[in-house]
mmCIF file of C-alpha atoms and ligand atoms in Angstrom:
data_model
loop_
_atom_site.group_PDB
_atom_site.id
_atom_site.type_symbol
_atom_site.label_atom_id
_atom_site.label_comp_id
_atom_site.label_asym_id
_atom_site.label_seq_id
_atom_site.Cartn_x
_atom_site.Cartn_y
_atom_site.Cartn_z
ATOM 1 C CA MET T 1261 0.000 0.000 0.000
ATOM 2 C CA PRO T 1262 2.798 2.555 0.666
ATOM 3 C CA GLN T 1263 3.780 1.688 -2.960
ATOM 4 C CA ARG T 1264 0.624 3.504 -4.051
ATOM 5 C CA PHE T 1265 2.026 6.744 -2.623
ATOM 6 C CA ILE T 1266 5.392 6.232 -4.328
ATOM 7 C CA LYS T 1267 3.516 5.722 -7.608
ATOM 8 C CA MET T 1268 1.524 8.916 -6.991
ATOM 9 C CA LYS T 1269 4.802 10.794 -6.496
ATOM 10 C CA GLN T 1270 6.248 9.324 -9.685
ATOM 11 C CA GLU T 1271 3.118 10.286 -11.618
ATOM 12 C CA GLY T 1272 2.939 13.774 -10.103
ATOM 13 C CA GLU T 1273 -0.370 13.205 -8.321
ATOM 14 C CA LYS T 1274 -0.458 15.103 -5.020
ATOM 15 C CA ILE T 1275 -1.290 13.183 -1.833
ATOM 16 C CA ALA T 1276 -4.042 14.747 0.276
ATOM 17 C CA ALA T 1277 -3.899 13.883 3.974
ATOM 18 C CA LEU T 1278 -5.634 15.164 7.107
ATOM 19 C CA THR T 1279 -5.594 14.216 10.748
ATOM 20 C CA ALA T 1280 -8.592 12.652 12.469
ATOM 21 C CA TYR T 1281 -9.170 11.347 15.970
ATOM 22 C CA ASP T 1282 -12.726 9.974 15.872
ATOM 23 C CA ALA T 1283 -14.930 7.741 13.732
ATOM 24 C CA THR T 1284 -17.347 10.450 12.573
ATOM 25 C CA THR T 1285 -14.641 12.691 11.135
ATOM 26 C CA ALA T 1286 -12.867 9.664 9.662
ATOM 27 C CA ARG T 1287 -16.113 8.612 7.939
ATOM 28 C CA LEU T 1288 -16.407 12.058 6.311
ATOM 29 C CA LEU T 1289 -12.772 11.925 5.194
ATOM 30 C CA GLU T 1290 -13.240 8.488 3.671
ATOM 31 C CA ALA T 1291 -16.448 9.594 1.923
ATOM 32 C CA ALA T 1292 -14.445 12.440 0.347
ATOM 33 C CA SER T 1293 -11.753 9.963 -0.809
ATOM 34 C CA ILE T 1294 -8.898 11.362 1.257
ATOM 35 C CA ASP T 1295 -5.656 9.527 0.423
ATOM 36 C CA CYS T 1296 -4.449 9.132 3.950
ATOM 37 C CA ILE T 1297 -5.501 9.867 7.557
ATOM 38 C CA LEU T 1298 -3.046 10.533 10.377
ATOM 39 C CA VAL T 1299 -4.040 9.920 13.978
ATOM 40 C CA GLY T 1300 -1.543 12.543 15.073
ATOM 41 C CA ASP T 1301 -0.197 13.064 18.544
ATOM 42 C CA SER T 1302 -1.599 16.562 18.001
ATOM 43 C CA LEU T 1303 -4.495 14.868 19.785
ATOM 44 C CA GLY T 1304 -2.761 15.919 23.009
ATOM 45 C CA MET T 1305 -3.417 19.540 22.126
ATOM 46 C CA VAL T 1306 -6.589 19.514 20.026
ATOM 47 C CA VAL T 1307 -8.502 16.720 21.814
ATOM 48 C CA LYS T 1308 -7.097 16.801 25.354
ATOM 49 C CA GLY T 1309 -6.420 20.547 25.489
ATOM 50 C CA GLU T 1310 -2.830 20.219 26.649
ATOM 51 C CA LYS T 1311 -0.120 22.807 25.931
ATOM 52 C CA ASP T 1312 1.985 20.475 23.801
ATOM 53 C CA THR T 1313 2.058 16.880 22.554
ATOM 54 C CA LEU T 1314 4.389 15.402 25.141
ATOM 55 C CA ASN T 1315 1.819 13.850 27.458
ATOM 56 C CA VAL T 1316 0.060 11.661 24.895
ATOM 57 C CA GLN T 1317 -0.081 8.076 26.161
ATOM 58 C CA LEU T 1318 0.206 4.989 23.962
ATOM 59 C CA GLU T 1319 -3.220 3.775 25.203
ATOM 60 C CA GLU T 1320 -4.769 7.058 24.028
ATOM 61 C CA THR T 1321 -3.232 6.662 20.583
ATOM 62 C CA LEU T 1322 -4.542 3.088 20.380
ATOM 63 C CA TYR T 1323 -8.041 4.244 21.373
ATOM 64 C CA HIS T 1324 -8.101 6.953 18.699
ATOM 65 C CA VAL T 1325 -6.567 4.706 16.014
ATOM 66 C CA ARG T 1326 -9.321 2.129 16.665
ATOM 67 C CA ALA T 1327 -12.000 4.833 16.384
ATOM 68 C CA VAL T 1328 -10.585 6.239 13.135
ATOM 69 C CA VAL T 1329 -10.137 2.816 11.547
ATOM 70 C CA ALA T 1330 -13.743 1.962 12.497
ATOM 71 C CA GLY T 1331 -14.942 5.142 10.754
ATOM 72 C CA ALA T 1332 -12.692 4.796 7.700
ATOM 73 C CA PRO T 1333 -12.066 1.077 7.200
ATOM 74 C CA GLN T 1334 -10.970 1.470 3.561
ATOM 75 C CA THR T 1335 -8.533 4.349 4.115
ATOM 76 C CA PHE T 1336 -4.780 4.267 4.762
ATOM 77 C CA VAL T 1337 -4.427 5.242 8.443
ATOM 78 C CA ILE T 1338 -1.126 6.242 10.044
ATOM 79 C CA GLY T 1339 -0.718 6.136 13.821
ATOM 80 C CA ASP T 1340 1.683 8.610 15.416
ATOM 81 C CA MET T 1341 4.099 7.161 17.964
ATOM 82 C CA PRO T 1342 3.781 9.259 21.139
ATOM 83 C CA PHE T 1343 6.737 10.827 22.902
ATOM 84 C CA ALA T 1344 8.744 8.322 24.994
ATOM 85 C CA THR T 1345 7.334 5.253 23.220
ATOM 86 C CA PHE T 1346 10.210 4.814 20.753
ATOM 87 C CA GLN T 1347 13.275 6.833 21.795
ATOM 88 C CA GLN T 1348 14.639 4.380 24.374
ATOM 89 C CA SER T 1349 15.652 1.543 22.048
ATOM 90 C CA PRO T 1350 14.717 -0.042 18.722
ATOM 91 C CA GLN T 1351 13.178 -2.911 20.707
ATOM 92 C CA GLN T 1352 10.948 -0.511 22.670
ATOM 93 C CA ALA T 1353 9.924 1.143 19.391
ATOM 94 C CA PHE T 1354 9.116 -2.240 17.827
ATOM 95 C CA ALA T 1355 6.950 -3.398 20.742
ATOM 96 C CA ASN T 1356 4.923 -0.161 20.729
ATOM 97 C CA ALA T 1357 4.696 0.197 16.937
ATOM 98 C CA ALA T 1358 3.337 -3.362 16.772
ATOM 99 C CA LYS T 1359 0.518 -2.330 19.140
ATOM 100 C CA ILE T 1360 -0.385 0.605 16.875
ATOM 101 C CA LEU T 1361 -0.537 -1.713 13.858
ATOM 102 C CA ALA T 1362 -2.586 -4.216 15.884
ATOM 103 C CA ALA T 1363 -5.056 -1.385 16.602
ATOM 104 C CA GLY T 1364 -5.583 -1.119 12.842
ATOM 105 C CA ALA T 1365 -3.068 1.441 11.550
ATOM 106 C CA ALA T 1366 -1.276 0.676 8.290
ATOM 107 C CA MET T 1367 1.875 2.589 9.223
ATOM 108 C CA VAL T 1368 3.437 4.390 12.188
ATOM 109 C CA LYS T 1369 4.895 7.894 12.188
ATOM 110 C CA ILE T 1370 8.066 8.708 14.085
ATOM 111 C CA GLU T 1371 9.444 12.176 14.776
ATOM 112 C CA GLY T 1372 13.188 12.252 14.290
ATOM 113 C CA GLY T 1373 16.040 12.367 11.826
ATOM 114 C CA SER T 1374 19.460 10.805 11.680
ATOM 115 C CA ASN T 1375 19.355 10.126 15.452
ATOM 116 C CA LEU T 1376 16.488 7.677 14.834
ATOM 117 C CA ALA T 1377 17.912 6.014 11.706
ATOM 118 C CA GLU T 1378 18.866 2.827 13.540
ATOM 119 C CA THR T 1379 15.374 2.543 15.052
ATOM 120 C CA VAL T 1380 13.618 3.151 11.719
ATOM 121 C CA HIS T 1381 15.864 0.545 10.086
ATOM 122 C CA PHE T 1382 15.065 -1.940 12.876
ATOM 123 C CA LEU T 1383 11.318 -1.398 12.407
ATOM 124 C CA THR T 1384 11.225 -1.484 8.624
ATOM 125 C CA GLN T 1385 13.371 -4.632 8.540
ATOM 126 C CA ARG T 1386 10.759 -6.305 10.728
ATOM 127 C CA GLY T 1387 7.662 -5.430 8.741
ATOM 128 C CA ILE T 1388 6.614 -2.121 10.324
ATOM 129 C CA PRO T 1389 5.961 0.549 7.675
ATOM 130 C CA VAL T 1390 7.283 3.916 8.861
ATOM 131 C CA CYS T 1391 6.539 7.523 7.994
ATOM 132 C CA ALA T 1392 9.324 9.787 9.263
ATOM 133 C CA HIS T 1393 8.798 13.381 10.444
ATOM 134 C CA VAL T 1394 11.605 15.949 10.151
ATOM 135 C CA GLY T 1395 11.953 19.719 10.319
ATOM 136 C CA LEU T 1396 9.910 21.077 13.211
ATOM 137 C CA MET T 1397 9.387 18.184 15.594
ATOM 138 C CA PRO T 1398 6.749 19.172 18.155
ATOM 139 C CA GLN T 1399 7.896 16.449 20.578
ATOM 140 C CA THR T 1400 11.150 18.370 21.061
ATOM 141 C CA VAL T 1401 9.676 21.823 21.762
ATOM 142 C CA ARG T 1402 10.404 21.716 25.475
ATOM 143 C CA ALA T 1403 14.070 21.112 24.648
ATOM 144 C CA SER T 1404 14.301 23.471 21.696
ATOM 145 C CA GLY T 1405 12.213 26.279 23.173
ATOM 146 C CA GLY T 1406 9.297 26.612 20.762
ATOM 147 C CA TYR T 1407 7.539 26.165 17.440
ATOM 148 C CA ARG T 1408 10.021 27.796 15.078
ATOM 149 C CA VAL T 1409 10.737 27.533 11.371
ATOM 150 C CA GLN T 1410 13.516 24.980 10.859
ATOM 151 C CA GLY T 1411 16.169 24.543 8.200
ATOM 152 C CA ARG T 1412 17.210 28.144 7.669
ATOM 153 C CA GLY T 1413 20.825 28.895 6.700
ATOM 154 C CA SER T 1414 23.338 26.350 7.910
ATOM 155 C CA GLN T 1415 20.543 24.171 9.411
ATOM 156 C CA ALA T 1416 19.335 23.271 5.915
ATOM 157 C CA GLU T 1417 21.997 20.636 5.381
ATOM 158 C CA GLN T 1418 21.090 18.888 8.641
ATOM 159 C CA VAL T 1419 17.403 18.697 7.692
ATOM 160 C CA GLU T 1420 18.250 17.368 4.206
ATOM 161 C CA ASN T 1421 20.503 14.795 5.821
ATOM 162 C CA ASP T 1422 17.760 13.787 8.287
ATOM 163 C CA ALA T 1423 15.286 13.203 5.450
ATOM 164 C CA GLN T 1424 17.825 11.277 3.377
ATOM 165 C CA GLN T 1425 18.790 9.063 6.323
ATOM 166 C CA MET T 1426 15.146 8.285 7.019
ATOM 167 C CA GLN T 1427 14.699 7.155 3.411
ATOM 168 C CA ASP T 1428 17.916 5.111 3.590
ATOM 169 C CA ALA T 1429 16.667 3.496 6.818
ATOM 170 C CA GLY T 1430 13.548 2.307 5.002
ATOM 171 C CA ALA T 1431 10.932 4.991 5.740
ATOM 172 C CA ALA T 1432 8.209 4.947 3.075
ATOM 173 C CA MET T 1433 7.138 8.566 3.495
ATOM 174 C CA VAL T 1434 8.358 11.679 5.301
ATOM 175 C CA VAL T 1435 6.505 14.642 6.819
ATOM 176 C CA LEU T 1436 8.302 17.978 6.357
ATOM 177 C CA GLU T 1437 7.094 20.491 8.966
ATOM 178 C CA MET T 1438 7.727 24.258 8.966
ATOM 179 C CA LEU T 1439 10.532 24.477 6.424
ATOM 180 C CA PRO T 1440 11.400 27.159 3.877
ATOM 181 C CA GLN T 1441 9.712 26.157 0.633
ATOM 182 C CA THR T 1442 12.991 26.051 -1.309
ATOM 183 C CA LEU T 1443 14.384 23.508 1.156
ATOM 184 C CA SER T 1444 11.242 21.326 0.988
ATOM 185 C CA ALA T 1445 11.405 21.503 -2.806
ATOM 186 C CA SER T 1446 15.021 20.388 -2.830
ATOM 187 C CA ILE T 1447 14.328 17.483 -0.425
ATOM 188 C CA SER T 1448 11.250 16.429 -2.425
ATOM 189 C CA GLU T 1449 13.278 16.369 -5.614
ATOM 190 C CA LYS T 1450 16.116 14.332 -4.116
ATOM 191 C CA LEU T 1451 14.039 11.677 -2.346
ATOM 192 C CA GLN T 1452 12.280 8.751 -4.009
ATOM 193 C CA ILE T 1453 9.749 8.520 -1.172
ATOM 194 C CA PRO T 1454 6.899 11.052 -0.998
ATOM 195 C CA THR T 1455 7.232 14.163 1.154
ATOM 196 C CA ILE T 1456 4.110 15.394 2.945
ATOM 197 C CA GLY T 1457 4.279 19.061 3.870
ATOM 198 C CA ILE T 1458 2.757 21.019 6.726
ATOM 199 C CA GLY T 1459 4.072 24.533 6.433
ATOM 200 C CA GLY T 1460 6.449 23.040 3.878
ATOM 201 C CA GLY T 1461 5.294 24.782 0.713
ATOM 202 C CA ASN T 1462 3.807 23.703 -2.544
ATOM 203 C CA ALA T 1463 6.581 21.522 -3.945
ATOM 204 C CA CYS T 1464 5.992 18.705 -1.451
ATOM 205 C CA ASP T 1465 4.462 15.548 -2.896
ATOM 206 C CA GLY T 1466 1.466 15.881 -0.590
ATOM 207 C CA GLN T 1467 -0.011 18.020 2.155
ATOM 208 C CA ILE T 1468 -1.368 17.430 5.624
ATOM 209 C CA LEU T 1469 -3.206 19.670 8.086
ATOM 210 C CA VAL T 1470 -4.799 19.171 11.461
ATOM 211 C CA VAL T 1471 -8.471 18.741 10.545
ATOM 212 C CA TYR T 1472 -9.709 21.267 13.135
ATOM 213 C CA ASP T 1473 -7.299 23.893 11.760
ATOM 214 C CA MET T 1474 -8.615 23.602 8.182
ATOM 215 C CA LEU T 1475 -12.178 23.827 9.500
ATOM 216 C CA GLY T 1476 -11.351 27.069 11.352
ATOM 217 C CA MET T 1477 -12.115 25.506 14.751
ATOM 218 C CA SER T 1478 -8.730 26.135 16.339
ATOM 219 C CA ALA T 1479 -7.973 29.017 18.690
ATOM 220 C CA GLN T 1480 -5.283 30.503 16.493
ATOM 221 C CA GLN T 1481 -5.079 30.807 12.722
ATOM 222 C CA LEU T 1482 -1.624 29.551 11.779
ATOM 223 C CA ARG T 1483 0.063 31.121 8.793
ATOM 224 C CA PHE T 1484 0.361 27.914 6.783
ATOM 225 C CA VAL T 1485 -3.297 26.957 7.282
ATOM 226 C CA ARG T 1486 -6.297 27.848 5.121
ATOM 227 C CA ASN T 1487 -9.791 27.763 6.607
ATOM 228 C CA PHE T 1488 -11.750 25.758 4.028
ATOM 229 C CA LEU T 1489 -15.053 26.356 5.834
ATOM 230 C CA ALA T 1490 -14.734 30.148 5.764
ATOM 231 C CA ASP T 1491 -16.728 30.514 2.549
ATOM 232 C CA GLY T 1492 -19.671 28.548 3.915
ATOM 233 C CA GLY T 1493 -20.990 25.127 3.003
ATOM 234 C CA SER T 1494 -20.785 21.980 5.082
ATOM 235 C CA VAL T 1495 -17.865 20.229 6.767
ATOM 236 C CA ALA T 1496 -18.048 17.624 3.994
ATOM 237 C CA ASP T 1497 -17.817 20.425 1.374
ATOM 238 C CA ALA T 1498 -14.768 21.884 3.155
ATOM 239 C CA ILE T 1499 -13.015 18.512 3.205
ATOM 240 C CA ARG T 1500 -13.718 18.027 -0.509
ATOM 241 C CA ALA T 1501 -12.464 21.570 -1.238
ATOM 242 C CA TYR T 1502 -9.238 20.838 0.664
ATOM 243 C CA ILE T 1503 -8.615 17.632 -1.297
ATOM 244 C CA THR T 1504 -9.288 19.413 -4.598
ATOM 245 C CA ALA T 1505 -6.984 22.309 -3.670
ATOM 246 C CA VAL T 1506 -4.155 19.938 -2.703
ATOM 247 C CA LYS T 1507 -4.598 17.894 -5.878
ATOM 248 C CA ASP T 1508 -4.697 20.902 -8.218
ATOM 249 C CA GLY T 1509 -1.796 22.586 -6.414
ATOM 250 C CA SER T 1510 -3.728 25.706 -5.335
ATOM 251 C CA PHE T 1511 -3.104 24.854 -1.665
ATOM 252 C CA PRO T 1512 -0.737 25.791 -0.183
ATOM 253 C CA ALA T 1513 -0.575 29.149 -1.951
ATOM 254 C CA GLN T 1514 2.325 31.548 -1.547
ATOM 255 C CA GLN T 1515 0.749 33.165 1.543
ATOM 256 C CA HIS T 1516 0.706 29.770 3.311
ATOM 257 C CA SER T 1517 4.381 29.105 2.569
ATOM 258 C CA ILE T 1518 7.602 30.011 4.340
ATOM 259 C CA ASP T 1519 10.469 31.749 2.526
HETATM 260 O O1 KIV Z 576 0.521 15.181 15.252
HETATM 261 C C1 KIV Z 576 0.175 15.602 14.143
HETATM 262 O O2 KIV Z 576 -1.011 15.870 13.888
HETATM 263 C C2 KIV Z 576 1.199 15.746 13.126
HETATM 264 C C3 KIV Z 576 0.825 16.374 11.821
HETATM 265 C C4 KIV Z 576 0.306 17.715 11.959
HETATM 266 C C5 KIV Z 576 1.862 16.236 10.784
HETATM 267 O O3 KIV Z 576 2.298 15.357 13.320
#
């Protein structure tokens, strides 16, 4: 199934992804033919109301993955590995990733670059499909001091190297978060696996947003987000409009991108 996304990249078809945490939203996403749903650890913030994603528990992820898979049984669902469920050792990562797959996810997502290459290799060699996540990594905000654009100036090489090492370790997809659009474009061109941008600009092979952000339900309007419900219509219309805009390349526009 991840091969489908590689084929889409090769054929220049953009991948439209959104997060979901419950069966009802997942059902609407599946009805609109979304390519991929992420049960993100953003659930810590947007479902639980916490200040960051660091307190998401594995049991909570499993609960939300089960709900989303029940609502969207035909859709490719990725389960995010929560903070402290994979950093300790490849063996710890394998045991917890296996639980996320057993809950119904088709793939796990792991935040991290070259420091996690050994773990990603360990997982992919043992049958666990992995989506990597580089650039801004929200699980490190307490250490790094905030949600800042990554990959500017001399940092660019490190981010490129992180993405490359994730591909070399066997990752089938990589999320690029909050990067200058020229850097995302360069990474997307170099990699064979699809890049999925969030604040990563238009040249990524696909796009993802937190579903509540693109429905205008979140407290703050982030620069890289468009509110697809702002012009009226239903939630289902907004989801369809998002998918169309990703596919035809009109989202993200220049005003949603980082220079
Ligand atoms: O947790 C999440 O929802 C994410 C996406 C926004 C990429 O990591």
